[in-house]
mmCIF file of C-alpha atoms and ligand atoms in Angstrom:
data_model
loop_
_atom_site.group_PDB
_atom_site.id
_atom_site.type_symbol
_atom_site.label_atom_id
_atom_site.label_comp_id
_atom_site.label_asym_id
_atom_site.label_seq_id
_atom_site.Cartn_x
_atom_site.Cartn_y
_atom_site.Cartn_z
ATOM 1 C CA MET A 87 117.097 128.910 30.044
ATOM 2 C CA HIS A 88 113.391 128.872 29.242
ATOM 3 C CA LYS A 89 112.558 127.556 25.755
ATOM 4 C CA HIS A 90 109.914 129.318 23.697
ATOM 5 C CA PRO A 91 108.343 128.055 20.485
ATOM 6 C CA SER A 92 109.007 131.264 18.563
ATOM 7 C CA ALA A 93 110.105 134.903 18.571
ATOM 8 C CA LEU A 94 106.455 135.966 18.611
ATOM 9 C CA GLY A 95 105.910 133.728 21.622
ATOM 10 C CA VAL A 96 108.696 135.520 23.504
ATOM 11 C CA ALA A 97 107.325 138.978 22.661
ATOM 12 C CA THR A 98 103.827 137.942 23.739
ATOM 13 C CA ALA A 99 104.888 136.187 26.940
ATOM 14 C CA LEU A 100 107.479 138.667 28.202
ATOM 15 C CA LYS A 101 106.330 142.020 26.755
ATOM 16 C CA PRO A 102 109.970 143.032 27.226
ATOM 17 C CA ALA A 103 110.872 146.671 27.915
ATOM 18 C CA ALA A 104 114.517 146.062 26.911
ATOM 19 C CA PRO A 105 115.846 144.185 23.874
ATOM 20 C CA VAL A 106 115.899 140.383 24.146
ATOM 21 C CA THR A 107 118.615 138.262 22.555
ATOM 22 C CA LEU A 108 117.180 135.101 21.006
ATOM 23 C CA ILE A 109 119.355 132.059 20.540
ATOM 24 C CA ARG A 110 118.843 129.094 18.229
ATOM 25 C CA PRO A 111 121.280 126.336 19.197
ATOM 26 C CA GLN A 112 119.797 124.012 16.578
ATOM 27 C CA ALA A 113 120.763 126.449 13.787
ATOM 28 C CA ALA A 114 124.367 126.708 14.995
ATOM 29 C CA ALA A 115 124.541 122.926 15.388
ATOM 30 C CA ARG A 116 123.350 122.471 11.798
ATOM 31 C CA ALA A 117 126.011 124.886 10.519
ATOM 32 C CA ALA A 118 128.717 123.138 12.554
ATOM 33 C CA ARG A 119 127.725 119.690 11.283
ATOM 34 C CA PHE A 120 127.758 121.028 7.730
ATOM 35 C CA PHE A 121 131.348 122.286 8.042
ATOM 36 C CA ALA A 122 132.506 119.250 10.038
ATOM 37 C CA GLU A 123 131.074 116.864 7.426
ATOM 38 C CA LYS A 124 131.535 118.724 4.153
ATOM 39 C CA PHE A 125 134.573 120.956 4.355
ATOM 40 C CA PRO A 126 137.434 118.846 2.921
ATOM 41 C CA GLY A 127 139.733 119.593 5.861
ATOM 42 C CA LYS A 128 139.605 121.019 9.369
ATOM 43 C CA SER A 129 137.284 123.846 10.383
ATOM 44 C CA LEU A 130 138.469 126.245 13.083
ATOM 45 C CA TYR A 131 135.704 128.397 14.566
ATOM 46 C CA ALA A 132 136.800 132.079 14.603
ATOM 47 C CA VAL A 133 135.747 132.949 18.137
ATOM 48 C CA LYS A 134 135.594 136.720 17.679
ATOM 49 C CA ALA A 135 132.395 136.417 15.605
ATOM 50 C CA ASN A 136 130.538 135.335 18.759
ATOM 51 C CA PRO A 137 132.355 134.185 21.902
ATOM 52 C CA SER A 138 129.261 133.075 23.843
ATOM 53 C CA PRO A 139 130.184 129.987 25.926
ATOM 54 C CA ALA A 140 126.820 128.373 25.149
ATOM 55 C CA LEU A 141 127.548 128.701 21.431
ATOM 56 C CA LEU A 142 131.080 127.339 21.897
ATOM 57 C CA ARG A 143 129.634 124.257 23.600
ATOM 58 C CA THR A 144 127.034 123.788 20.869
ATOM 59 C CA LEU A 145 129.715 123.928 18.166
ATOM 60 C CA TRP A 146 131.913 121.495 20.092
ATOM 61 C CA ASP A 147 129.025 119.045 20.511
ATOM 62 C CA SER A 148 128.410 119.238 16.754
ATOM 63 C CA GLY A 149 131.936 118.396 15.653
ATOM 64 C CA ILE A 150 134.004 121.617 15.773
ATOM 65 C CA THR A 151 137.176 120.724 17.701
ATOM 66 C CA HIS A 152 139.517 123.582 16.648
ATOM 67 C CA TYR A 153 139.164 127.244 17.593
ATOM 68 C CA ASP A 154 140.773 130.340 16.073
ATOM 69 C CA VAL A 155 141.487 132.742 18.928
ATOM 70 C CA ALA A 156 142.966 136.222 18.595
ATOM 71 C CA SER A 157 143.587 137.490 22.134
ATOM 72 C CA ILE A 158 144.735 136.015 25.409
ATOM 73 C CA ALA A 159 141.211 136.585 26.793
ATOM 74 C CA GLU A 160 139.824 134.391 23.996
ATOM 75 C CA VAL A 161 142.483 131.753 24.732
ATOM 76 C CA ARG A 162 141.440 131.664 28.410
ATOM 77 C CA LEU A 163 137.733 131.673 27.592
ATOM 78 C CA VAL A 164 137.861 128.756 25.148
ATOM 79 C CA ALA A 165 140.299 126.760 27.305
ATOM 80 C CA ASP A 166 138.002 127.179 30.325
ATOM 81 C CA THR A 167 134.831 126.402 28.359
ATOM 82 C CA LEU A 168 136.176 123.529 26.227
ATOM 83 C CA PRO A 169 139.194 121.996 27.988
ATOM 84 C CA HIS A 170 139.926 119.551 25.142
ATOM 85 C CA ALA A 171 139.645 122.011 22.252
ATOM 86 C CA LYS A 172 142.678 122.747 20.098
ATOM 87 C CA LEU A 173 143.435 126.466 20.103
ATOM 88 C CA CYS A 174 145.164 128.304 17.264
ATOM 89 C CA PHE A 175 146.326 131.852 18.012
ATOM 90 C CA MET A 176 145.799 133.416 14.583
ATOM 91 C CA HIS A 177 146.322 137.133 15.217
ATOM 92 C CA PRO A 178 149.517 138.125 13.383
ATOM 93 C CA VAL A 179 150.423 140.846 15.938
ATOM 94 C CA LYS A 180 150.458 139.573 19.514
ATOM 95 C CA ALA A 181 151.766 140.767 22.859
ATOM 96 C CA GLU A 182 154.818 138.732 23.813
ATOM 97 C CA GLU A 183 153.217 138.027 27.217
ATOM 98 C CA ALA A 184 150.136 136.666 25.447
ATOM 99 C CA ILE A 185 152.237 134.262 23.356
ATOM 100 C CA ALA A 186 154.121 133.091 26.457
ATOM 101 C CA GLU A 187 150.939 132.495 28.482
ATOM 102 C CA ALA A 188 149.214 130.761 25.565
ATOM 103 C CA TYR A 189 152.169 128.413 25.023
ATOM 104 C CA HIS A 190 153.332 127.728 28.580
ATOM 105 C CA VAL A 191 149.985 127.789 30.434
ATOM 106 C CA TYR A 192 147.463 126.634 27.804
ATOM 107 C CA GLY A 193 149.645 124.501 25.530
ATOM 108 C CA VAL A 194 148.869 126.529 22.396
ATOM 109 C CA LYS A 195 151.323 125.554 19.656
ATOM 110 C CA THR A 196 149.786 127.152 16.590
ATOM 111 C CA PHE A 197 150.446 130.821 15.846
ATOM 112 C CA SER A 198 150.206 133.065 12.810
ATOM 113 C CA LEU A 199 152.648 135.831 11.878
ATOM 114 C CA ASP A 200 153.383 138.198 9.031
ATOM 115 C CA THR A 201 156.757 139.749 9.947
ATOM 116 C CA MET A 202 160.261 138.710 11.039
ATOM 117 C CA ASP A 203 159.634 140.720 14.216
ATOM 118 C CA GLU A 204 156.708 138.514 15.163
ATOM 119 C CA LEU A 205 158.694 135.356 14.357
ATOM 120 C CA GLU A 206 161.425 136.492 16.764
ATOM 121 C CA LYS A 207 158.772 137.354 19.365
ATOM 122 C CA ILE A 208 157.273 133.838 19.115
ATOM 123 C CA ALA A 209 160.719 132.190 19.353
ATOM 124 C CA ARG A 210 161.609 134.277 22.441
ATOM 125 C CA ALA A 211 158.245 133.872 24.206
ATOM 126 C CA THR A 212 158.297 130.077 23.776
ATOM 127 C CA ASN A 213 162.015 129.768 24.722
ATOM 128 C CA GLY A 214 162.893 128.465 21.295
ATOM 129 C CA ALA A 215 160.246 125.737 21.281
ATOM 130 C CA THR A 216 160.631 123.043 18.628
ATOM 131 C CA ASP A 217 157.001 121.883 18.508
ATOM 132 C CA LEU A 218 155.409 124.957 16.908
ATOM 133 C CA GLU A 219 152.971 125.120 13.999
ATOM 134 C CA LEU A 220 153.569 128.527 12.435
ATOM 135 C CA CYS A 221 151.341 129.966 9.736
ATOM 136 C CA VAL A 222 152.641 132.840 7.629
ATOM 137 C CA ARG A 223 149.777 135.159 6.751
ATOM 138 C CA LEU A 224 149.867 136.215 3.126
ATOM 139 C CA ARG A 225 148.167 139.410 1.985
ATOM 140 C CA VAL A 226 145.457 138.674 -0.593
ATOM 141 C CA SER A 227 142.810 140.711 -2.367
ATOM 142 C CA SER A 228 139.428 141.415 -0.768
ATOM 143 C CA ASP A 229 137.772 142.089 -4.132
ATOM 144 C CA HIS A 230 134.985 139.552 -3.679
ATOM 145 C CA ALA A 231 134.210 140.375 -0.041
ATOM 146 C CA GLN A 232 131.728 142.810 1.471
ATOM 147 C CA LEU A 233 134.197 143.740 4.224
ATOM 148 C CA SER A 234 137.847 144.193 3.310
ATOM 149 C CA LEU A 235 140.633 142.650 5.352
ATOM 150 C CA ALA A 236 143.325 143.430 2.803
ATOM 151 C CA SER A 237 145.131 146.397 4.303
ATOM 152 C CA LYS A 238 145.928 145.596 7.908
ATOM 153 C CA PHE A 239 147.609 142.181 7.907
ATOM 154 C CA GLY A 240 149.538 139.890 5.624
ATOM 155 C CA VAL A 241 153.003 139.813 4.095
ATOM 156 C CA ASP A 242 153.197 140.892 0.452
ATOM 157 C CA LEU A 243 154.012 138.179 -2.027
ATOM 158 C CA ALA A 244 157.250 140.009 -2.879
ATOM 159 C CA ASP A 245 158.460 139.736 0.731
ATOM 160 C CA ALA A 246 157.075 136.282 1.485
ATOM 161 C CA LYS A 247 160.104 134.242 0.381
ATOM 162 C CA GLU A 248 162.426 135.492 3.112
ATOM 163 C CA LEU A 249 159.769 135.136 5.830
ATOM 164 C CA LEU A 250 158.725 131.638 4.725
ATOM 165 C CA MET A 251 162.341 130.440 4.680
ATOM 166 C CA ALA A 252 163.041 131.896 8.125
ATOM 167 C CA THR A 253 159.812 130.479 9.576
ATOM 168 C CA ARG A 254 160.609 127.048 8.119
ATOM 169 C CA GLN A 255 163.806 127.050 10.241
ATOM 170 C CA VAL A 256 161.807 127.635 13.462
ATOM 171 C CA ALA A 257 158.593 125.695 12.831
ATOM 172 C CA ASP A 258 157.913 122.020 13.286
ATOM 173 C CA ALA A 259 155.008 122.473 10.852
ATOM 174 C CA LEU A 260 154.893 125.388 8.403
ATOM 175 C CA GLY A 261 151.588 126.805 7.216
ATOM 176 C CA ILE A 262 150.402 129.553 4.926
ATOM 177 C CA CYS A 263 147.185 131.351 5.814
ATOM 178 C CA PHE A 264 145.198 134.253 4.401
ATOM 179 C CA HIS A 265 141.830 135.962 4.785
ATOM 180 C CA VAL A 266 139.852 136.956 1.710
ATOM 181 C CA GLY A 267 137.674 139.433 3.648
ATOM 182 C CA SER A 268 134.351 138.827 5.341
ATOM 183 C CA GLN A 269 131.166 137.775 3.523
ATOM 184 C CA ALA A 270 133.002 136.672 0.362
ATOM 185 C CA MET A 271 130.304 136.475 -2.284
ATOM 186 C CA SER A 272 132.179 134.202 -4.715
ATOM 187 C CA PRO A 273 134.314 131.037 -4.517
ATOM 188 C CA HIS A 274 136.744 132.838 -6.848
ATOM 189 C CA ALA A 275 137.962 134.801 -3.823
ATOM 190 C CA TYR A 276 139.538 131.580 -2.525
ATOM 191 C CA THR A 277 140.840 130.213 -5.810
ATOM 192 C CA GLN A 278 142.557 133.527 -6.583
ATOM 193 C CA ALA A 279 144.108 133.624 -3.112
ATOM 194 C CA ILE A 280 145.314 130.025 -3.457
ATOM 195 C CA GLU A 281 147.020 131.000 -6.730
ATOM 196 C CA ARG A 282 148.969 133.572 -4.744
ATOM 197 C CA VAL A 283 149.861 130.866 -2.210
ATOM 198 C CA ARG A 284 151.181 128.744 -5.071
ATOM 199 C CA ALA A 285 153.428 131.587 -6.226
ATOM 200 C CA ALA A 286 154.748 132.060 -2.689
ATOM 201 C CA ILE A 287 155.538 128.344 -2.287
ATOM 202 C CA VAL A 288 157.272 128.089 -5.644
ATOM 203 C CA ASP A 289 159.291 131.223 -4.990
ATOM 204 C CA ALA A 290 160.465 130.189 -1.519
ATOM 205 C CA ALA A 291 160.884 126.490 -2.393
ATOM 206 C CA VAL A 292 159.910 125.407 1.129
ATOM 207 C CA THR A 293 157.937 122.381 2.297
ATOM 208 C CA VAL A 294 154.500 123.513 3.428
ATOM 209 C CA ASP A 295 152.418 121.380 5.805
ATOM 210 C CA ILE A 296 149.246 123.462 6.307
ATOM 211 C CA ILE A 297 147.153 125.572 3.967
ATOM 212 C CA ASP A 298 144.671 127.672 5.928
ATOM 213 C CA VAL A 299 142.143 129.465 3.736
ATOM 214 C CA GLY A 300 140.842 131.575 6.620
ATOM 215 C CA GLY A 301 137.320 132.883 7.121
ATOM 216 C CA GLY A 302 135.063 134.861 4.831
ATOM 217 C CA PHE A 303 132.435 132.182 4.211
ATOM 218 C CA PRO A 304 129.174 134.057 3.739
ATOM 219 C CA SER A 305 125.770 134.022 5.357
ATOM 220 C CA VAL A 306 122.485 135.238 3.833
ATOM 221 C CA TYR A 307 121.192 138.798 4.260
ATOM 222 C CA PRO A 308 118.705 140.903 2.277
ATOM 223 C CA GLY A 309 120.363 141.799 -1.009
ATOM 224 C CA MET A 310 123.235 139.364 -0.338
ATOM 225 C CA GLU A 311 122.380 135.866 -1.533
ATOM 226 C CA PRO A 312 125.617 133.955 -1.917
ATOM 227 C CA PRO A 313 126.182 130.734 -3.887
ATOM 228 C CA ALA A 314 125.839 127.445 -1.997
ATOM 229 C CA LEU A 315 128.730 126.684 0.344
ATOM 230 C CA GLU A 316 129.426 123.367 -1.427
ATOM 231 C CA LEU A 317 130.638 125.380 -4.397
ATOM 232 C CA TYR A 318 133.155 127.156 -2.181
ATOM 233 C CA PHE A 319 134.301 123.843 -0.706
ATOM 234 C CA ASP A 320 134.653 122.213 -4.148
ATOM 235 C CA ALA A 321 136.642 125.132 -5.544
ATOM 236 C CA ILE A 322 138.935 125.230 -2.494
ATOM 237 C CA HIS A 323 139.468 121.474 -2.557
ATOM 238 C CA ARG A 324 140.416 121.444 -6.227
ATOM 239 C CA ALA A 325 142.810 124.376 -5.843
ATOM 240 C CA PHE A 326 144.390 122.828 -2.732
ATOM 241 C CA GLU A 327 144.897 119.448 -4.435
ATOM 242 C CA SER A 328 146.903 121.099 -7.194
ATOM 243 C CA LEU A 329 149.342 122.892 -4.842
ATOM 244 C CA PRO A 330 152.977 121.793 -4.545
ATOM 245 C CA VAL A 331 152.719 120.885 -0.846
ATOM 246 C CA SER A 332 153.846 117.856 1.151
ATOM 247 C CA TYR A 333 151.837 114.672 0.653
ATOM 248 C CA SER A 334 150.548 114.738 4.230
ATOM 249 C CA SER A 335 149.678 118.443 4.217
ATOM 250 C CA GLU A 336 146.458 119.620 5.865
ATOM 251 C CA LEU A 337 143.753 121.992 4.674
ATOM 252 C CA TRP A 338 142.188 124.292 7.266
ATOM 253 C CA CYS A 339 139.545 127.012 7.253
ATOM 254 C CA GLU A 340 138.455 129.538 9.911
ATOM 255 C CA PRO A 341 134.733 130.300 9.535
ATOM 256 C CA GLY A 342 133.315 132.853 11.962
ATOM 257 C CA ARG A 343 130.244 134.353 10.332
ATOM 258 C CA ALA A 344 129.093 131.168 8.565
ATOM 259 C CA LEU A 345 129.010 129.183 11.821
ATOM 260 C CA SER A 346 127.378 131.813 14.015
ATOM 261 C CA ALA A 347 125.166 134.166 11.960
ATOM 262 C CA GLU A 348 122.024 132.047 12.285
ATOM 263 C CA TYR A 349 122.532 131.472 16.016
ATOM 264 C CA SER A 350 121.054 134.766 17.237
ATOM 265 C CA SER A 351 118.455 137.376 16.528
ATOM 266 C CA LEU A 352 117.053 140.216 18.582
ATOM 267 C CA ILE A 353 113.630 141.423 19.683
ATOM 268 C CA VAL A 354 113.406 145.220 19.824
ATOM 269 C CA ARG A 355 110.476 147.505 20.613
ATOM 270 C CA VAL A 356 109.385 150.590 18.725
ATOM 271 C CA GLU A 357 109.405 153.499 21.183
ATOM 272 C CA ARG A 358 108.437 156.203 18.698
ATOM 273 C CA ARG A 359 107.563 156.566 15.031
ATOM 274 C CA ARG A 360 108.362 159.695 12.991
ATOM 275 C CA GLY A 361 107.217 159.145 9.404
ATOM 276 C CA ASP A 362 109.299 156.321 8.010
ATOM 277 C CA GLU A 363 111.803 156.479 10.897
ATOM 278 C CA LEU A 364 111.401 154.101 13.826
ATOM 279 C CA TYR A 365 113.047 154.809 17.190
ATOM 280 C CA ILE A 366 113.862 151.357 18.564
ATOM 281 C CA ASN A 367 115.541 150.265 21.801
ATOM 282 C CA ASP A 368 118.757 148.792 20.329
ATOM 283 C CA GLY A 369 121.255 150.277 17.909
ATOM 284 C CA ALA A 370 124.809 151.116 16.876
ATOM 285 C CA TYR A 371 126.194 150.640 20.398
ATOM 286 C CA GLY A 372 124.184 147.472 20.853
ATOM 287 C CA ALA A 373 123.933 144.597 18.398
ATOM 288 C CA LEU A 374 123.535 146.806 15.316
ATOM 289 C CA PHE A 375 127.067 148.197 14.828
ATOM 290 C CA ASP A 376 127.330 146.840 11.281
ATOM 291 C CA ALA A 377 123.853 148.085 10.377
ATOM 292 C CA ALA A 378 124.872 151.591 11.474
ATOM 293 C CA HIS A 379 128.467 151.838 10.358
ATOM 294 C CA ILE A 380 128.640 149.832 7.158
ATOM 295 C CA GLY A 381 124.993 149.894 6.155
ATOM 296 C CA TRP A 382 124.482 146.135 6.622
ATOM 297 C CA ARG A 383 120.855 145.192 5.979
ATOM 298 C CA PHE A 384 119.601 142.621 8.453
ATOM 299 C CA PRO A 385 116.221 140.966 7.857
ATOM 300 C CA VAL A 386 113.316 142.224 9.998
ATOM 301 C CA LYS A 387 109.886 140.888 10.924
ATOM 302 C CA LEU A 388 106.971 142.512 12.755
ATOM 303 C CA LEU A 389 105.954 140.397 15.774
ATOM 304 C CA ARG A 390 102.228 140.943 16.216
ATOM 305 C CA GLU A 391 99.566 138.413 17.085
ATOM 306 C CA GLU A 392 96.869 139.920 14.890
ATOM 307 C CA PRO A 393 97.748 140.306 11.212
ATOM 308 C CA ALA A 394 98.930 143.755 10.134
ATOM 309 C CA ASN A 395 96.101 146.023 8.930
ATOM 310 C CA ASP A 396 98.080 146.782 5.855
ATOM 311 C CA GLU A 397 100.054 144.019 4.217
ATOM 312 C CA GLU A 398 101.951 146.458 2.064
ATOM 313 C CA MET A 399 105.633 146.554 2.916
ATOM 314 C CA THR A 400 107.227 149.956 3.443
ATOM 315 C CA PRO A 401 110.912 150.847 3.789
ATOM 316 C CA PHE A 402 111.893 152.186 7.227
ATOM 317 C CA SER A 403 115.110 153.414 8.807
ATOM 318 C CA PHE A 404 115.919 152.967 12.513
ATOM 319 C CA TYR A 405 117.262 155.199 15.271
ATOM 320 C CA GLY A 406 118.865 153.468 18.243
ATOM 321 C CA PRO A 407 118.190 154.409 21.881
ATOM 322 C CA THR A 408 121.314 156.465 22.730
ATOM 323 C CA CYS A 409 121.440 160.271 22.527
ATOM 324 C CA ASP A 410 123.879 160.087 19.624
ATOM 325 C CA ASP A 411 122.910 161.111 16.069
ATOM 326 C CA MET A 412 125.232 158.412 14.734
ATOM 327 C CA ASP A 413 123.028 155.804 16.375
ATOM 328 C CA HIS A 414 121.181 155.468 13.079
ATOM 329 C CA MET A 415 120.623 152.471 10.831
ATOM 330 C CA ALA A 416 119.692 153.521 7.281
ATOM 331 C CA GLY A 417 118.353 150.155 6.127
ATOM 332 C CA PRO A 418 116.031 150.168 4.308
ATOM 333 C CA PHE A 419 114.164 147.725 6.563
ATOM 334 C CA LEU A 420 110.910 146.483 5.044
ATOM 335 C CA LEU A 421 107.949 146.338 7.450
ATOM 336 C CA PRO A 422 104.154 146.622 7.186
ATOM 337 C CA ALA A 423 103.099 150.249 6.667
ATOM 338 C CA ASP A 424 101.136 150.480 9.939
ATOM 339 C CA VAL A 425 104.029 149.850 12.369
ATOM 340 C CA ARG A 426 103.445 151.839 15.551
ATOM 341 C CA THR A 427 104.834 152.617 18.987
ATOM 342 C CA GLY A 428 104.780 149.540 21.205
ATOM 343 C CA ASP A 429 105.223 147.062 18.335
ATOM 344 C CA TYR A 430 107.912 144.413 18.634
ATOM 345 C CA ILE A 431 110.272 143.679 15.739
ATOM 346 C CA GLU A 432 112.608 140.734 15.310
ATOM 347 C CA ILE A 433 115.940 141.619 13.692
ATOM 348 C CA GLY A 434 117.490 138.458 12.294
ATOM 349 C CA MET A 435 120.934 137.011 11.557
ATOM 350 C CA LEU A 436 122.740 138.801 14.377
ATOM 351 C CA GLY A 437 124.696 135.801 15.636
ATOM 352 C CA ALA A 438 127.892 136.967 13.927
ATOM 353 C CA TYR A 439 129.340 140.392 14.727
ATOM 354 C CA GLY A 440 126.000 141.488 16.216
ATOM 355 C CA CYS A 441 125.507 140.375 19.775
ATOM 356 C CA ALA A 442 129.313 140.154 20.150
ATOM 357 C CA MET A 443 129.794 143.902 19.619
ATOM 358 C CA ARG A 444 127.337 145.176 22.240
ATOM 359 C CA THR A 445 128.459 147.933 24.631
ATOM 360 C CA GLY A 446 126.639 149.438 27.599
ATOM 361 C CA PHE A 447 126.962 153.015 26.293
ATOM 362 C CA ASN A 448 124.414 155.446 27.695
ATOM 363 C CA GLY A 449 122.959 152.750 29.946
ATOM 364 C CA PHE A 450 121.277 150.802 27.154
ATOM 365 C CA THR A 451 121.961 147.100 27.035
ATOM 366 C CA ALA A 452 120.219 143.741 26.674
ATOM 367 C CA GLU A 453 120.431 141.339 29.561
ATOM 368 C CA THR A 454 117.601 138.963 28.757
ATOM 369 C CA CYS A 455 118.272 135.964 26.581
ATOM 370 C CA ALA A 456 115.710 133.395 25.446
ATOM 371 C CA GLU A 457 116.021 130.163 23.497
ATOM 372 C CA VAL A 458 113.576 129.716 20.635
ATOM 373 C CA GLU A 459 112.686 126.683 18.530
ATOM 374 C CA ASP A 460 111.562 128.360 15.303
ATOM 375 C CA ALA A 461 113.812 128.619 12.245
ATOM 376 C CA PRO A 462 116.223 131.536 11.778
ATOM 377 C CA MET A 463 114.960 134.242 9.409
ATOM 378 C CA ALA A 464 117.292 132.989 6.671
ATOM 379 C CA SER A 465 119.609 130.024 6.277
ATOM 380 C CA LEU A 466 122.453 128.783 4.144
ATOM 381 C CA TYR A 467 121.904 125.277 5.459
ATOM 382 C CA ASP A 468 118.247 124.737 4.655
ATOM 383 C CA GLU A 469 118.293 122.399 1.664
ATOM 384 C CA SER A 470 114.942 123.613 0.359
ATOM 385 C CA ILE A 471 116.387 127.107 0.024
ATOM 386 C CA ALA A 472 119.883 126.072 -1.014
ATOM 387 C CA ALA A 473 118.918 123.938 -3.998
ATOM 388 C CA PRO A 474 117.569 126.628 -6.356
ATOM 389 C CA ARG A 475 120.428 128.918 -5.412
ATOM 390 C CA ARG A 476 122.935 126.217 -6.237
ATOM 391 C CA ALA A 477 121.386 125.699 -9.643
ATOM 392 C CA ASN A 478 121.618 129.411 -10.407
ATOM 393 C CA VAL A 479 125.242 129.606 -9.559
ATOM 394 C CA VAL A 480 126.357 126.567 -11.479
ATOM 395 C CA GLN A 481 125.069 128.437 -14.535
ATOM 396 C CA LEU A 482 126.768 131.606 -13.445
ATOM 397 C CA ILE A 483 130.148 129.919 -13.118
ATOM 398 C CA LYS A 484 129.887 128.206 -16.488
HETATM 399 C C1 LIG B 700 137.697 137.535 11.632
HETATM 400 C C2 LIG B 700 138.583 136.396 11.245
HETATM 401 C C3 LIG B 700 138.023 135.185 10.826
HETATM 402 C C4 LIG B 700 136.538 134.978 10.630
HETATM 403 O O1 LIG B 700 136.092 135.671 9.525
HETATM 404 P P1 LIG B 700 134.583 135.459 8.980
HETATM 405 O O2 LIG B 700 134.495 136.428 7.846
HETATM 406 O O3 LIG B 700 133.683 135.781 10.105
HETATM 407 O O4 LIG B 700 134.460 134.051 8.558
HETATM 408 C C5 LIG B 700 138.872 134.144 10.523
HETATM 409 N N1 LIG B 700 140.214 134.277 10.637
HETATM 410 C C6 LIG B 700 140.790 135.429 11.059
HETATM 411 C C7 LIG B 700 142.271 135.485 11.162
HETATM 412 C C8 LIG B 700 139.997 136.524 11.359
HETATM 413 O O5 LIG B 700 140.562 137.673 11.749
#
């Protein structure tokens, strides 16, 4: 792939008529090294956030050896891309055929579950295997997260005892996992969830070998400036150390967003302007699902060689290219007031749940990809940005 110095360089060189996906391997590598070095346990990359094989290889090369997969297609993809990776099948509701193929063909031994039904399914599909690592998914609150994951999966604390005891009988290693919701804006999300884990362990009186605190680690977006990740890691480590678990127990996490958000951005072109509405060539059916459906505000930047005539920033909303009224992103997205048809805009932080959600609806897609060397539009891993934020939050917590 051709390397360009910057997003502006790509827009100038290619004058692209369709959206261009930009990738920044160095940003993903920095995030991976951060988790590999600083998280006080093992970090499993949650593949659904962005399954691009190039990204998987970058993460592997930067120290991420474990992968959280949720479908048999993800199992096959990661096994083919990274033959030595350890795969953990962490979807609590799986097809029995998927469990069997994962175990017998790909050697997957780690599975999550949240019902007796699923436990029986796993036992049947693996022919009563005795080398399984089974993680019981506990339902926890999503109060601190921007995107709830509290209603679909997870056994209630009140029903956890029976399931933990039954799983202990089947598992070689027993784990407890949870997910606090995506983009968790406070470390308290994890400490509260770990308190629930403590209650479950005490109640069931079982030996637990793995505590998996799931995903939810945040990235930075306009209006969403989370505390430094070290504060999350410290809080999780302290809470984990105080749990009544076996001496050799392991701590795991499953970051998706935090490892991939900075990896990608997108160049779009303005095809029409109507007042403060811009008609651009990507949208809700492309990389901007979250911007359309849950009002996520991604950072934007006008890519023009000459400076804007008017430096004043104005709030805009976007329409995507399909013929659908719902293909609308409310924003607000702040851009210079003189934006016009033919201008290129970079939309940042789309590495997680952006590029991965693209469809080809209505014939609009983005086939061109370019590697760029400039910095992502925001970062959780840039020390010069992280330091003041960390100071703020230490005060906030006290
Ligand atoms: C989606 C998901 C993740 C990743 O969540 P992020 O908020 O992107 O970190 C991790 N674990 C499981 C089980 C998931 O479903």
